[in-house]
Tab-separated table of C-alpha atoms in Angstrom:
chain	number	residue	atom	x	y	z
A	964	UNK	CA	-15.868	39.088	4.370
A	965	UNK	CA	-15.100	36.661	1.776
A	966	UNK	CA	-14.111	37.903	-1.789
A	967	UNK	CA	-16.332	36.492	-4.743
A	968	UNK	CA	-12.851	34.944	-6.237
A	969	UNK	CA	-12.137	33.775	-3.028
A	970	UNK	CA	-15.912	31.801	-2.886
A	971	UNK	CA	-14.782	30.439	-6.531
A	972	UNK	CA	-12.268	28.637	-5.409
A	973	UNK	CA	-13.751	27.003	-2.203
A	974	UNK	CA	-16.121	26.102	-4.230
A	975	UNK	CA	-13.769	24.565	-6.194
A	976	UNK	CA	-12.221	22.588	-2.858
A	977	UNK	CA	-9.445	20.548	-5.347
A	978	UNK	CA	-8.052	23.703	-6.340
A	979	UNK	CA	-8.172	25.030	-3.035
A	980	UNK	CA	-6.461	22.535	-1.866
A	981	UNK	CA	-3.601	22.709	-4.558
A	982	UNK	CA	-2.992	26.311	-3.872
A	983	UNK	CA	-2.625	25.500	-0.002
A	984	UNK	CA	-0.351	22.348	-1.107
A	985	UNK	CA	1.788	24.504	-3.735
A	986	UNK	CA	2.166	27.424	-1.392
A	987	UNK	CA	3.033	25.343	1.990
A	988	UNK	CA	5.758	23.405	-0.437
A	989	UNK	CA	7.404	26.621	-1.433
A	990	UNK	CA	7.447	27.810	2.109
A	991	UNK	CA	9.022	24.058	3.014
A	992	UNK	CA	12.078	24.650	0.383
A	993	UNK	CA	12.472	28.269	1.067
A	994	UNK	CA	12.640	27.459	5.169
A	995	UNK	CA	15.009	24.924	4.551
A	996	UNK	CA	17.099	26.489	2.022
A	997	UNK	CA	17.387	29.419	4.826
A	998	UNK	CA	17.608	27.732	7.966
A	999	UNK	CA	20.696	25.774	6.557
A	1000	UNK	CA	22.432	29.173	5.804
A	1001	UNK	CA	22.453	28.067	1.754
A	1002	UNK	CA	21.443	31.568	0.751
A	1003	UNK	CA	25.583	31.986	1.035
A	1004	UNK	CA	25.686	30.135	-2.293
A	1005	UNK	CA	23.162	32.552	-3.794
A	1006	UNK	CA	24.364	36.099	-2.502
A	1007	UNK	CA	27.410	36.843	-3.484
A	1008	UNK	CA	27.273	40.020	-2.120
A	1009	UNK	CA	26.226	41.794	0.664
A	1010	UNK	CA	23.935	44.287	-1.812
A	1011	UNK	CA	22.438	40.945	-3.183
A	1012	UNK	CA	20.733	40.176	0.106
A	1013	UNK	CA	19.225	43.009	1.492
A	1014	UNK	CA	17.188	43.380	-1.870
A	1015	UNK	CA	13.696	43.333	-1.933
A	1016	UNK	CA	13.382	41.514	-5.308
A	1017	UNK	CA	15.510	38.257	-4.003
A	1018	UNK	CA	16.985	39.219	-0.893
A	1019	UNK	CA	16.141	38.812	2.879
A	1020	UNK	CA	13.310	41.718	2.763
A	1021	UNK	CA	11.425	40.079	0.549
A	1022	UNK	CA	11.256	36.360	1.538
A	1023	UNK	CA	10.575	37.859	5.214
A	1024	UNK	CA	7.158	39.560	3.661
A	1025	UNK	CA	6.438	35.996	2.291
A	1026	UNK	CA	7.123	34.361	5.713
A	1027	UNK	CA	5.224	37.003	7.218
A	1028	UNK	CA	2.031	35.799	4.930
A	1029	UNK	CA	2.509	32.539	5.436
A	1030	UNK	CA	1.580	32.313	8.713
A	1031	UNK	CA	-2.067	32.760	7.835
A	1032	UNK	CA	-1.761	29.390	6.695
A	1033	UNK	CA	0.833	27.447	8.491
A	1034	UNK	CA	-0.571	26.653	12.670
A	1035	UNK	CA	3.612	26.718	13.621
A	1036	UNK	CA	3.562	30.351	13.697
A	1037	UNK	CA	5.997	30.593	16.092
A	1038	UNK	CA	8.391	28.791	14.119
A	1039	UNK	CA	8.010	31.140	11.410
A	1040	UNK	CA	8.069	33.977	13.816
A	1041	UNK	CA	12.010	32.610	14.644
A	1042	UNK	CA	12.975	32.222	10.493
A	1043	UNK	CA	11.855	35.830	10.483
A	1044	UNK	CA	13.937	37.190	13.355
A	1045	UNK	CA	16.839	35.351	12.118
A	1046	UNK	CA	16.721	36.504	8.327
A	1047	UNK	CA	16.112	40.102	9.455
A	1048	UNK	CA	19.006	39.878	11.879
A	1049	UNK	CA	21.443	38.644	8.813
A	1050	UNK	CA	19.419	41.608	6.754
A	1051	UNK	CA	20.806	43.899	9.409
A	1052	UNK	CA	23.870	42.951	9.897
A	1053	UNK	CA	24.452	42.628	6.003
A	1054	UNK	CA	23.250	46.822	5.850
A	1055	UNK	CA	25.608	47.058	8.532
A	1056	UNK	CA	28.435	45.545	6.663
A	1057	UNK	CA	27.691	47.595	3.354
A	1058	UNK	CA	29.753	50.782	2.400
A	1059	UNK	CA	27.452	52.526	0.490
A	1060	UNK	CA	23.502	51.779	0.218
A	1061	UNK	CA	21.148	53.482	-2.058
A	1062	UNK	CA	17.602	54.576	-0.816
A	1063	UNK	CA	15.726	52.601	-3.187
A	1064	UNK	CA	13.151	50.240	-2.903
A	1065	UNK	CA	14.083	47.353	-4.133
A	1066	UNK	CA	17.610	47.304	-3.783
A	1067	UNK	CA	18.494	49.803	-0.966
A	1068	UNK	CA	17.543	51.091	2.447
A	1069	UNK	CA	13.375	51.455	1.401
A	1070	UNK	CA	13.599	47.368	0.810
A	1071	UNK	CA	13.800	46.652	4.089
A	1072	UNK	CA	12.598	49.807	5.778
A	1073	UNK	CA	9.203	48.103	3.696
A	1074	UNK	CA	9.543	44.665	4.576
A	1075	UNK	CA	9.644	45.405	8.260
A	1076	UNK	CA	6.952	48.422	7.839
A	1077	UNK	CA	4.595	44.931	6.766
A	1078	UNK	CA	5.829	43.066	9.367
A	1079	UNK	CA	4.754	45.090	12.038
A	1080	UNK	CA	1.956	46.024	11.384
A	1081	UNK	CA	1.184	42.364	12.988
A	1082	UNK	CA	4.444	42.517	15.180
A	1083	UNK	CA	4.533	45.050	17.274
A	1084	UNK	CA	7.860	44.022	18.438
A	1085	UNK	CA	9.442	45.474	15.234
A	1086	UNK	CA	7.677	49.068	15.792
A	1087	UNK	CA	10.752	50.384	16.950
A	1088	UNK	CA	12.986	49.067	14.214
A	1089	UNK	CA	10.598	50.246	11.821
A	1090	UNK	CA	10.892	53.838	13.183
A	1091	UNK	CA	14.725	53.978	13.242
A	1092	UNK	CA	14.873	52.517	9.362
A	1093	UNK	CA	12.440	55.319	8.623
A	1094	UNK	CA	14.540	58.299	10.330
A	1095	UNK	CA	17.559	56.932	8.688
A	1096	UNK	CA	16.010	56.662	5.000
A	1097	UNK	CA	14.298	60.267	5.385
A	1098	UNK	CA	17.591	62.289	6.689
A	1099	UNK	CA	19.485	60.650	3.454
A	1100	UNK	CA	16.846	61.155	1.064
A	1101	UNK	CA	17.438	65.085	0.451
A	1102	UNK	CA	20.484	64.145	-2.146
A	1103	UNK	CA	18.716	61.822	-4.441
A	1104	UNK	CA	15.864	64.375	-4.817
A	1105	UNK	CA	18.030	67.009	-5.585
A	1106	UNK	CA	20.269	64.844	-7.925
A	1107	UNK	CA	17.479	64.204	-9.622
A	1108	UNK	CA	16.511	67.510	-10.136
A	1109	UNK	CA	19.743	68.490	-11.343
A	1110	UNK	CA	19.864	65.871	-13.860
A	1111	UNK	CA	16.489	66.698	-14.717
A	1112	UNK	CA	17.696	70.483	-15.542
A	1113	UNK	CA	20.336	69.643	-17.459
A	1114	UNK	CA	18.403	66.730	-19.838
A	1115	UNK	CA	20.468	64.455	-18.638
A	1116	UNK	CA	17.696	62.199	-16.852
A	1117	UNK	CA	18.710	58.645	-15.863
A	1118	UNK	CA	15.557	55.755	-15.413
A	1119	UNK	CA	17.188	55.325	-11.527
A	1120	UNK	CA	16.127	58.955	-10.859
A	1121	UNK	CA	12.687	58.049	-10.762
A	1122	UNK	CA	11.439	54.935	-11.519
A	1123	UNK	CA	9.897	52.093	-9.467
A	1124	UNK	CA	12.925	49.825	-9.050
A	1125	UNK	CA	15.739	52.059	-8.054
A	1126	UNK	CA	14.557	55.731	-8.298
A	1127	UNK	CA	12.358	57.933	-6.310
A	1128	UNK	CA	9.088	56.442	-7.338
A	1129	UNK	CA	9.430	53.601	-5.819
A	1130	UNK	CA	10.694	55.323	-2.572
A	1131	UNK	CA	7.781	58.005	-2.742
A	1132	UNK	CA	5.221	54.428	-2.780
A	1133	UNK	CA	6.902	53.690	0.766
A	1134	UNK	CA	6.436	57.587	1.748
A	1135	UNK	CA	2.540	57.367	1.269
A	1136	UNK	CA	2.716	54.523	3.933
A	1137	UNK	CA	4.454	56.114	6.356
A	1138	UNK	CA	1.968	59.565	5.304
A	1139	UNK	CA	0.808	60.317	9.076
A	1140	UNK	CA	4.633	61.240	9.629
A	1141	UNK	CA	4.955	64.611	8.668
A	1142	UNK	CA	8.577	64.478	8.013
A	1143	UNK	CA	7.467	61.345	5.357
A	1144	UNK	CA	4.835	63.410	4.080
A	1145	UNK	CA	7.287	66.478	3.500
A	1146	UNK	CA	9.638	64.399	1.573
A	1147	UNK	CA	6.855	62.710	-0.444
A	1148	UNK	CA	5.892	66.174	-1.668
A	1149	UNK	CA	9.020	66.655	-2.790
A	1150	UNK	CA	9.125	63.703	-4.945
A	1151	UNK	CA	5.737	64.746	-6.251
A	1152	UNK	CA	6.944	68.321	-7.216
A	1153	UNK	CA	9.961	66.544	-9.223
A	1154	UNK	CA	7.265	64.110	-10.697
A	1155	UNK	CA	5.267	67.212	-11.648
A	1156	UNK	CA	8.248	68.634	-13.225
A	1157	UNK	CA	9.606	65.503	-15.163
A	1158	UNK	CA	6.249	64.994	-16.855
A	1159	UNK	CA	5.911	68.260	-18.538
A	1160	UNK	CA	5.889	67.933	-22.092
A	1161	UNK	CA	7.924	70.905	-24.058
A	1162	UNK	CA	7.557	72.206	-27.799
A	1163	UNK	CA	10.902	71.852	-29.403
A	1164	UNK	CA	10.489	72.704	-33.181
A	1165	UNK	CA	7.218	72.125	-33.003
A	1166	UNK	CA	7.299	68.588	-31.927
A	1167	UNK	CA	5.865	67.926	-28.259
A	1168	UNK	CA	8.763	66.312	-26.584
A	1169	UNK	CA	7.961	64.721	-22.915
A	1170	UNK	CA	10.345	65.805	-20.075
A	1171	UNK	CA	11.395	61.907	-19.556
A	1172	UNK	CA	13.375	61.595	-22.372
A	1173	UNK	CA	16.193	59.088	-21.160
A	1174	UNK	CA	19.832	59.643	-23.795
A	1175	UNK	CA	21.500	57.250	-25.453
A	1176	UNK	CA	24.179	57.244	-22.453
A	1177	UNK	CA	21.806	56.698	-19.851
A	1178	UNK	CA	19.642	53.506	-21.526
A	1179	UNK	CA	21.131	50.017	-19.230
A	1180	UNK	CA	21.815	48.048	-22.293
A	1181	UNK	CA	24.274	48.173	-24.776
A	1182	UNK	CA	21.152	46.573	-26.689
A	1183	UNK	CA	18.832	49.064	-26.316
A	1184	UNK	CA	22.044	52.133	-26.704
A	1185	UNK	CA	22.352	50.169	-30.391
A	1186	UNK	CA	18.684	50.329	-31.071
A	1187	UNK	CA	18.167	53.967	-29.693
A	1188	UNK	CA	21.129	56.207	-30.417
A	1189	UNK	CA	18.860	59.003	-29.872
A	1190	UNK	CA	17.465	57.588	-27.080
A	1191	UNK	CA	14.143	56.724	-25.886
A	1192	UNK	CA	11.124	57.226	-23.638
A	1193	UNK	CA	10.408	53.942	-21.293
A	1194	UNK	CA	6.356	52.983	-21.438
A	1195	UNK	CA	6.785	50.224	-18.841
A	1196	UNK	CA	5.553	50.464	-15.047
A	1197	UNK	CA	9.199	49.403	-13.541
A	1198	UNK	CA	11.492	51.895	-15.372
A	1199	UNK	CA	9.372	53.983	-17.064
A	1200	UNK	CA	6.778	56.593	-16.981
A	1201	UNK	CA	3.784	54.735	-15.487
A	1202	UNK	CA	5.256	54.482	-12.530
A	1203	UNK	CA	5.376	58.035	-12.020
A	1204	UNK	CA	1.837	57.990	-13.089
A	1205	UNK	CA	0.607	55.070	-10.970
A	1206	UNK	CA	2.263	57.261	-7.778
A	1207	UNK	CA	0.845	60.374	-8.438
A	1208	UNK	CA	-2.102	59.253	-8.559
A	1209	UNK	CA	-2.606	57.417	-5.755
A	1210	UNK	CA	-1.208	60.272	-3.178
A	1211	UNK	CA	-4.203	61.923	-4.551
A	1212	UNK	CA	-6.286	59.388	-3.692
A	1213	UNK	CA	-5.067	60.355	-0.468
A	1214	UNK	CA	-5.362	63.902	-0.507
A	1215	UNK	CA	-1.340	64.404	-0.900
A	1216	UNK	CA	-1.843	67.156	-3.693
A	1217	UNK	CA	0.887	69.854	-4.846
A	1218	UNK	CA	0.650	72.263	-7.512
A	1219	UNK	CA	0.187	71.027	-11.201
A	1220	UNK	CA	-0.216	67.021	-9.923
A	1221	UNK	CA	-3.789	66.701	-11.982
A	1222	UNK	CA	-2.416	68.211	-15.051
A	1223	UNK	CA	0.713	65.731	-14.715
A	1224	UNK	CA	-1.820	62.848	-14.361
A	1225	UNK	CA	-3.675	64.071	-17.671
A	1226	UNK	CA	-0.063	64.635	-19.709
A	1227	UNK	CA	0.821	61.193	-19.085
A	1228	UNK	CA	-2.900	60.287	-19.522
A	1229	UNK	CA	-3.059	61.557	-22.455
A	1230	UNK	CA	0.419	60.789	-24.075
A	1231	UNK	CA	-0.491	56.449	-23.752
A	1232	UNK	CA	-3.637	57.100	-25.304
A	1233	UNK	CA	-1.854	59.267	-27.994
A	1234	UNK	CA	0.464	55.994	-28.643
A	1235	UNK	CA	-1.011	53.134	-27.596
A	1236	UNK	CA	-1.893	50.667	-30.589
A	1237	UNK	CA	-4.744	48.417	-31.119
A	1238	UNK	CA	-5.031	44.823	-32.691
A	1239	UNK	CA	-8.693	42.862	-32.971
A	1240	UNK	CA	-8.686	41.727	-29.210
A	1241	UNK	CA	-8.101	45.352	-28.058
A	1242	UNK	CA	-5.073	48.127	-26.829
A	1243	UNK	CA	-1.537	47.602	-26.153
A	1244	UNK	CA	1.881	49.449	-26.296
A	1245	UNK	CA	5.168	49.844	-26.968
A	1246	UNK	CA	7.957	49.037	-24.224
A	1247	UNK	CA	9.740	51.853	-25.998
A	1248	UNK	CA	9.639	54.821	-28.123
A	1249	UNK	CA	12.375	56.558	-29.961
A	1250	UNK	CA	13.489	60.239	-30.627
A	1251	UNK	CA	12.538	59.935	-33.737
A	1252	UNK	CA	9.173	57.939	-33.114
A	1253	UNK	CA	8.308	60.913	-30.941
A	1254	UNK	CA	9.378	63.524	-33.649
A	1255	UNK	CA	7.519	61.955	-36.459
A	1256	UNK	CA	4.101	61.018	-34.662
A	1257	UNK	CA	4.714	57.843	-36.043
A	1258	UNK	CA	4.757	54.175	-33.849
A	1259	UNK	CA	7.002	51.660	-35.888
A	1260	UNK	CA	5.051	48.392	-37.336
A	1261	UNK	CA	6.830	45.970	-35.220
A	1262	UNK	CA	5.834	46.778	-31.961
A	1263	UNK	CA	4.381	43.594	-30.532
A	1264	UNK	CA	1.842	42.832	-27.662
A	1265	UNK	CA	3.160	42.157	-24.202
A	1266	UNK	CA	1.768	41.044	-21.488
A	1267	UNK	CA	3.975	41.273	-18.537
A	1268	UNK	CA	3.774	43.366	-15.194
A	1269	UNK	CA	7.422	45.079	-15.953
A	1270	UNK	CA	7.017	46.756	-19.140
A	1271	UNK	CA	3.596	44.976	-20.884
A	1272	UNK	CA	-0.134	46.254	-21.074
A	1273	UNK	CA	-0.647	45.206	-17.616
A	1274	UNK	CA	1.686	47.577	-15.484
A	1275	UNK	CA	0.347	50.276	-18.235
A	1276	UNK	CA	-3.610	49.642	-18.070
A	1277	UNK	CA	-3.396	49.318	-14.397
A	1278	UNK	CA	-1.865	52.916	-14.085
A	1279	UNK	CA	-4.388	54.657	-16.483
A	1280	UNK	CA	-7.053	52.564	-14.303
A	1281	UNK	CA	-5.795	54.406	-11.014
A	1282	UNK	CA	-5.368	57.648	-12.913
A	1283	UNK	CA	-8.883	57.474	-13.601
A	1284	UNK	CA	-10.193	56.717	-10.371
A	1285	UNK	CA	-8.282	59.438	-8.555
A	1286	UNK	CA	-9.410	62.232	-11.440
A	1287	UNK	CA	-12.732	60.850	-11.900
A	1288	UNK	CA	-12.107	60.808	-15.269
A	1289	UNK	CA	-13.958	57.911	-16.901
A	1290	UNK	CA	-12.141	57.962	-20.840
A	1291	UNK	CA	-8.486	56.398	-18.644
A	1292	UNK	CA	-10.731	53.883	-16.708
A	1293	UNK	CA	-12.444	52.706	-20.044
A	1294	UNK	CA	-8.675	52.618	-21.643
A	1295	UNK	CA	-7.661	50.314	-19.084
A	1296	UNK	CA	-10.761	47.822	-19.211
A	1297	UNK	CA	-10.168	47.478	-22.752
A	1298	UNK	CA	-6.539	46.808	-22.491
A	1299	UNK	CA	-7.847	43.970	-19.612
A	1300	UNK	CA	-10.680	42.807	-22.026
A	1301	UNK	CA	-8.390	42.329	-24.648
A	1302	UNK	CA	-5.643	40.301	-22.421
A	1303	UNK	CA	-8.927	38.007	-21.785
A	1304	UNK	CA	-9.323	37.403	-25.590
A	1305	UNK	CA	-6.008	37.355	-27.016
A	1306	UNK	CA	-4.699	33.846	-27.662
A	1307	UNK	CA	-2.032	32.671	-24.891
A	1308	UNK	CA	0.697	32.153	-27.390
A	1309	UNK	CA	-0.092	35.758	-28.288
A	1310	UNK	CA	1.054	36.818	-24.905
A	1311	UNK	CA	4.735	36.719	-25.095
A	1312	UNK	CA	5.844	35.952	-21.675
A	1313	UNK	CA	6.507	32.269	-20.869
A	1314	UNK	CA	8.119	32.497	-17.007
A	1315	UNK	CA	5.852	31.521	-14.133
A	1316	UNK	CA	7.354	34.205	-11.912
A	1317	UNK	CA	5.986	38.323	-11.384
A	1318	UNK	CA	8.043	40.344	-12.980
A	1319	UNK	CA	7.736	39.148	-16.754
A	1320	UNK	CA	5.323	36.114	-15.826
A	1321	UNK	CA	2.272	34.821	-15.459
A	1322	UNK	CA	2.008	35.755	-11.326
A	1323	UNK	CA	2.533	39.298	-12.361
A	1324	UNK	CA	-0.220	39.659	-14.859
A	1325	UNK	CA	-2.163	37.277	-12.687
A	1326	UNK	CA	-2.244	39.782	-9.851
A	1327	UNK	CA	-2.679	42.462	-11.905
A	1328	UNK	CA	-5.858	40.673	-13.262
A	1329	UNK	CA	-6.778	39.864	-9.539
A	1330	UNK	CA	-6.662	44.142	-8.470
A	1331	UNK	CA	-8.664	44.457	-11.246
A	1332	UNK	CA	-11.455	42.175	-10.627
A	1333	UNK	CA	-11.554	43.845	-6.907
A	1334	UNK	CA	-11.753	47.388	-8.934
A	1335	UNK	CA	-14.330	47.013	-11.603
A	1336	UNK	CA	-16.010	43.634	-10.693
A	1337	UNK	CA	-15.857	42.569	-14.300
A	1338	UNK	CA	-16.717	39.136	-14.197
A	1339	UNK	CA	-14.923	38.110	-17.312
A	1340	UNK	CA	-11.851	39.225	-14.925
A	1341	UNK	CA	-12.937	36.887	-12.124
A	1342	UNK	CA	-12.686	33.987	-14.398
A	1343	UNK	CA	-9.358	34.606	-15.625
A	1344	UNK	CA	-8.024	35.234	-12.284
A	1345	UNK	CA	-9.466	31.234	-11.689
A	1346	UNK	CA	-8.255	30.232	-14.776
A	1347	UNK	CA	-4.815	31.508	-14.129
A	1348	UNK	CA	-4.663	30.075	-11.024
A	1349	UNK	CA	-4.993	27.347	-12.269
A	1350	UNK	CA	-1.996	27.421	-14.996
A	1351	UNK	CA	0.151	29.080	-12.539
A	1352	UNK	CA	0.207	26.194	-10.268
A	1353	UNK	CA	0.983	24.061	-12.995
A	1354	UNK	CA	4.610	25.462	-13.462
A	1355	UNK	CA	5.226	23.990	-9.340
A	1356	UNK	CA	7.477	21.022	-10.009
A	1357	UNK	CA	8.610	19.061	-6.881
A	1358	UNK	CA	12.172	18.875	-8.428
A	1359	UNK	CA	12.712	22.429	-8.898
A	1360	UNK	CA	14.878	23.524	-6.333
A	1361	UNK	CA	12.457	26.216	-4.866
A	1362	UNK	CA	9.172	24.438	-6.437
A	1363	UNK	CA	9.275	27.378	-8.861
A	1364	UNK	CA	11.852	28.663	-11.892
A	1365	UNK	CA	12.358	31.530	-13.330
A	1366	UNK	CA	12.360	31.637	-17.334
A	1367	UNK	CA	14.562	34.658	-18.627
A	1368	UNK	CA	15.715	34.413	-22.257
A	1369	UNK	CA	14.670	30.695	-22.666
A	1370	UNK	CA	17.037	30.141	-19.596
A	1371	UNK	CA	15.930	28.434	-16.052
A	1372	UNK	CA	16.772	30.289	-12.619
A	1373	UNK	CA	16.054	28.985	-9.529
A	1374	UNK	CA	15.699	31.955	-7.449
A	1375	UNK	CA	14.074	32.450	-4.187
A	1376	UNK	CA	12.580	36.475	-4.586
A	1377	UNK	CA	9.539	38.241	-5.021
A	1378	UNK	CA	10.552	40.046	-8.099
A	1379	UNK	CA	11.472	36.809	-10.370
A	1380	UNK	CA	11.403	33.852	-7.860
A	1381	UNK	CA	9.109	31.378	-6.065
A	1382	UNK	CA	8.152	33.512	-3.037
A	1383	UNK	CA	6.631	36.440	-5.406
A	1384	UNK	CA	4.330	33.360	-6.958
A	1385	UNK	CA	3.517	31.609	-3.814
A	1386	UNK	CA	2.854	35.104	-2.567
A	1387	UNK	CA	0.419	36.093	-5.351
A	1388	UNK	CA	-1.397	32.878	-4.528
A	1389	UNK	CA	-1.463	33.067	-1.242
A	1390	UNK	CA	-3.208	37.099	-1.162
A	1391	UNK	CA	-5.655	35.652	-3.586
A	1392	UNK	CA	-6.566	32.230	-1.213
A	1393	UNK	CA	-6.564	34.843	2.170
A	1394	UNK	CA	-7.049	38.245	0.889
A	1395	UNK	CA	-6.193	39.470	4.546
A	1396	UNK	CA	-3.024	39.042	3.645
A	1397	UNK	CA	-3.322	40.974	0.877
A	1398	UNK	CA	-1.342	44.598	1.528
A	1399	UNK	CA	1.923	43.992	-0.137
A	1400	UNK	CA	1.293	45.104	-3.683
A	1401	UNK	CA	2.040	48.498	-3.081
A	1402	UNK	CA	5.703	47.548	-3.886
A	1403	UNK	CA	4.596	47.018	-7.448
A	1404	UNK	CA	2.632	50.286	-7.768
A	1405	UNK	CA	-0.574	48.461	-9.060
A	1406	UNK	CA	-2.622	49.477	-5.822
């Protein structure tokens, strides 16, 4: 069946045919940059390539999808085998691995979890990278309950990128195993737990609370000597959000998972802020933000997937669907309606790639065009297309660059290289190929 955005652009065949063009060109650079073993010039280390966000996991989903468009599918079929062989070999070669999704075991247990599902030769590797990652797994839970005891929580505990989150998101795939469905429960129960908000003094004081220790940057341990609470969907609390509500979409319920939903619910309403085009919020709050009910007058729109309105709106928008609840829904539709509105130089991201881009806030426009139907949605998503393709340059080592800082990247990955772009583009020109998104907790 063929999506109304879809019909917009064969309707439009020139732009049809620049998608195809831009995508195929990107898979042309990234084949050859591979097949000639250059990716030794790029991963300097072993960790490096078996990431999801520019590592072999990642650029094998994107080869994976690209074969919906490209008739030398066995030719892609051998890139694949090869990249997941040097994946392999690279886990192999590594001392210590973490569990998480996008730079540990769960990045490629994912990757070839996609993969098969069309391949049935990788069933059997997809079964051994799942026993392995679910007889580890008991440690990081219960590390992260300890540190969650003693107030001493770290953003790698349970966020998106590196924590249990993100892991838990690969769980609900795998939810017909009942030792996967066990160890997602677990996860939920310290989800549960971590978004309890406690009266101290009189002050509500969320459970998330990361210390001045535990914050990555020396920037943000300047800014924050009291530390902070993260509002962004890749290291902060929507993630959590995004997660548990979606494993109730699924009927994965334990006890106190709907009042969880509603405390985090009800804390980005609390704090979100509102200019004339409609809601946004912070990427941070302080101690003392939190103490004093009172959101400092700098904060500034932003609109990127990692820790912008989009990640944010899109989790209140699945809250709401999984608790029927229409007040998070009609949060997030504003939040969207607003991004429509709001000038572009208003929008504060300037890279072409997912992460802090344009593809990331174009997808996120995209899943919500498929959830509400808004039409005003379906436009963007054109219009974006549109200016999204305009970043491909020819002479850019992998068509697209990544802008971080004012500074060009050329960088092959999902997270903040061409393949995430391409891949964005690709799900929206052949939604078939559209089941990957999970890895950004937006569906």
């Amino acid at each position: 069946m063929i999506s109304d955005v879809e019909e917009s652009i064969i309707k439009q065949s020139y732009l049809s045919e620049r998608i195809t063009h831009t995508i195929e060109n990107v898979g042309d650079k990234l084949r050859n940059f591979y097949e000639n073993e250059m990716e030794k010039t790029l991963y300097k280390h072993e960790l490096d390539s078996i990431s999801l966000s520019e590592g072999y996991p990642g650029i094998c989903i994107f080869f994976q999808k690209l074969k919906s468009l490209n008739n030398k599918e066995n030719d892609i079929d051998l890139i694949i085998y090869e990249l997941i062989q040097r994946n392999l070999s690279n886990l192999e070669a590594t001392n210590s691995v973490s569990s998480s999704l996008w730079s540990g075991l769960t990045a490629t247990a994912v990757a070839i979890k996609i993969i098969a599902k069309n391949d049935h030769n990788y069933k059997t590797l997809s079964l051994q990278l799942d026993d392995l990652l679910l007889n580890n797994l008991d440690e990081k839970i219960r590390t992260a309950e300890d540190n969650l005891r003693n107030k001493n929580i770290r953003m790698q505990d349970y966020d998106v990128i590196e924590g249990l989150t993100g892991i838990g998101r690969y769980l609900l795939m795998c939810k017909k195993d009942k030792k996967a469905k066990v160890m997602l429960e677990k996860i939920l129960k310290y989800l549960v737990n971590l978004s309890k908000i406690d009266s101290i003094d009189n002050v509500s004081m969320p459970n998330w609370h990361i210390n001045m220790h535990n914050q990555f940057l020396e920037e943000d341990k300047n800014l924050y000597p009291n530390g902070n609470f993260n509002l962004g969907i890749s290291h902060g609390i929507a993630g959590p959000l995004s997660l548990l509500s979606r494993c109730l979409n699924y009927n994965i319920e334990v006890k106190g998972q709907r009042e969880a939903i509603h405390n985090i619910c009800s804390w980005y309403i609390k704090y979100k802020k509102e200019d004339k085009f409609g809601p946004y919020w912070p990427l941070r709050l302080s101690l003392e933000e939190i103490a004093q009910d009172n959101i400092s007058k700098s904060v500034r729109n932003y609109e990127a997937w990692c820790y912008g309105i989009p990640g944010v709106a899109r989790a209140l928008w699945l809250a709401g669907e999984s608790l029927h609840e229409p007040t998070y829904s009609e949060v997030a539709v504003q939040a969207f309606s607003g991004m429509v509105n709001r000038p572009q130089k208003d929008q504060n991201i300037a890279s072409p790639t997912f992460c802090h881009g344009r593809a990331g806030l174009l997808y996120c426009f995209y899943r919500m065009y498929l959830s509400t139907g808004n039409e005003s949605f379906k436009h963007t998503v054109v219009q974006m297309i549109k200016e999204t393709i305009e970043f491909f340059d020819e002479n850019e080592f992998f068509g697209f660059y990544d802008l971080d800082k004012k500074e060009k990247k050329a960088n092959p990955g999902i997270l903040t290289g061409a393949a995430g772009i391409a891949l964005v583009l690709l799900s929206i020109l052949k939604p078939s190929t559209d089941d990957w998104g999970l890895i950004f907790l937006i569906e």
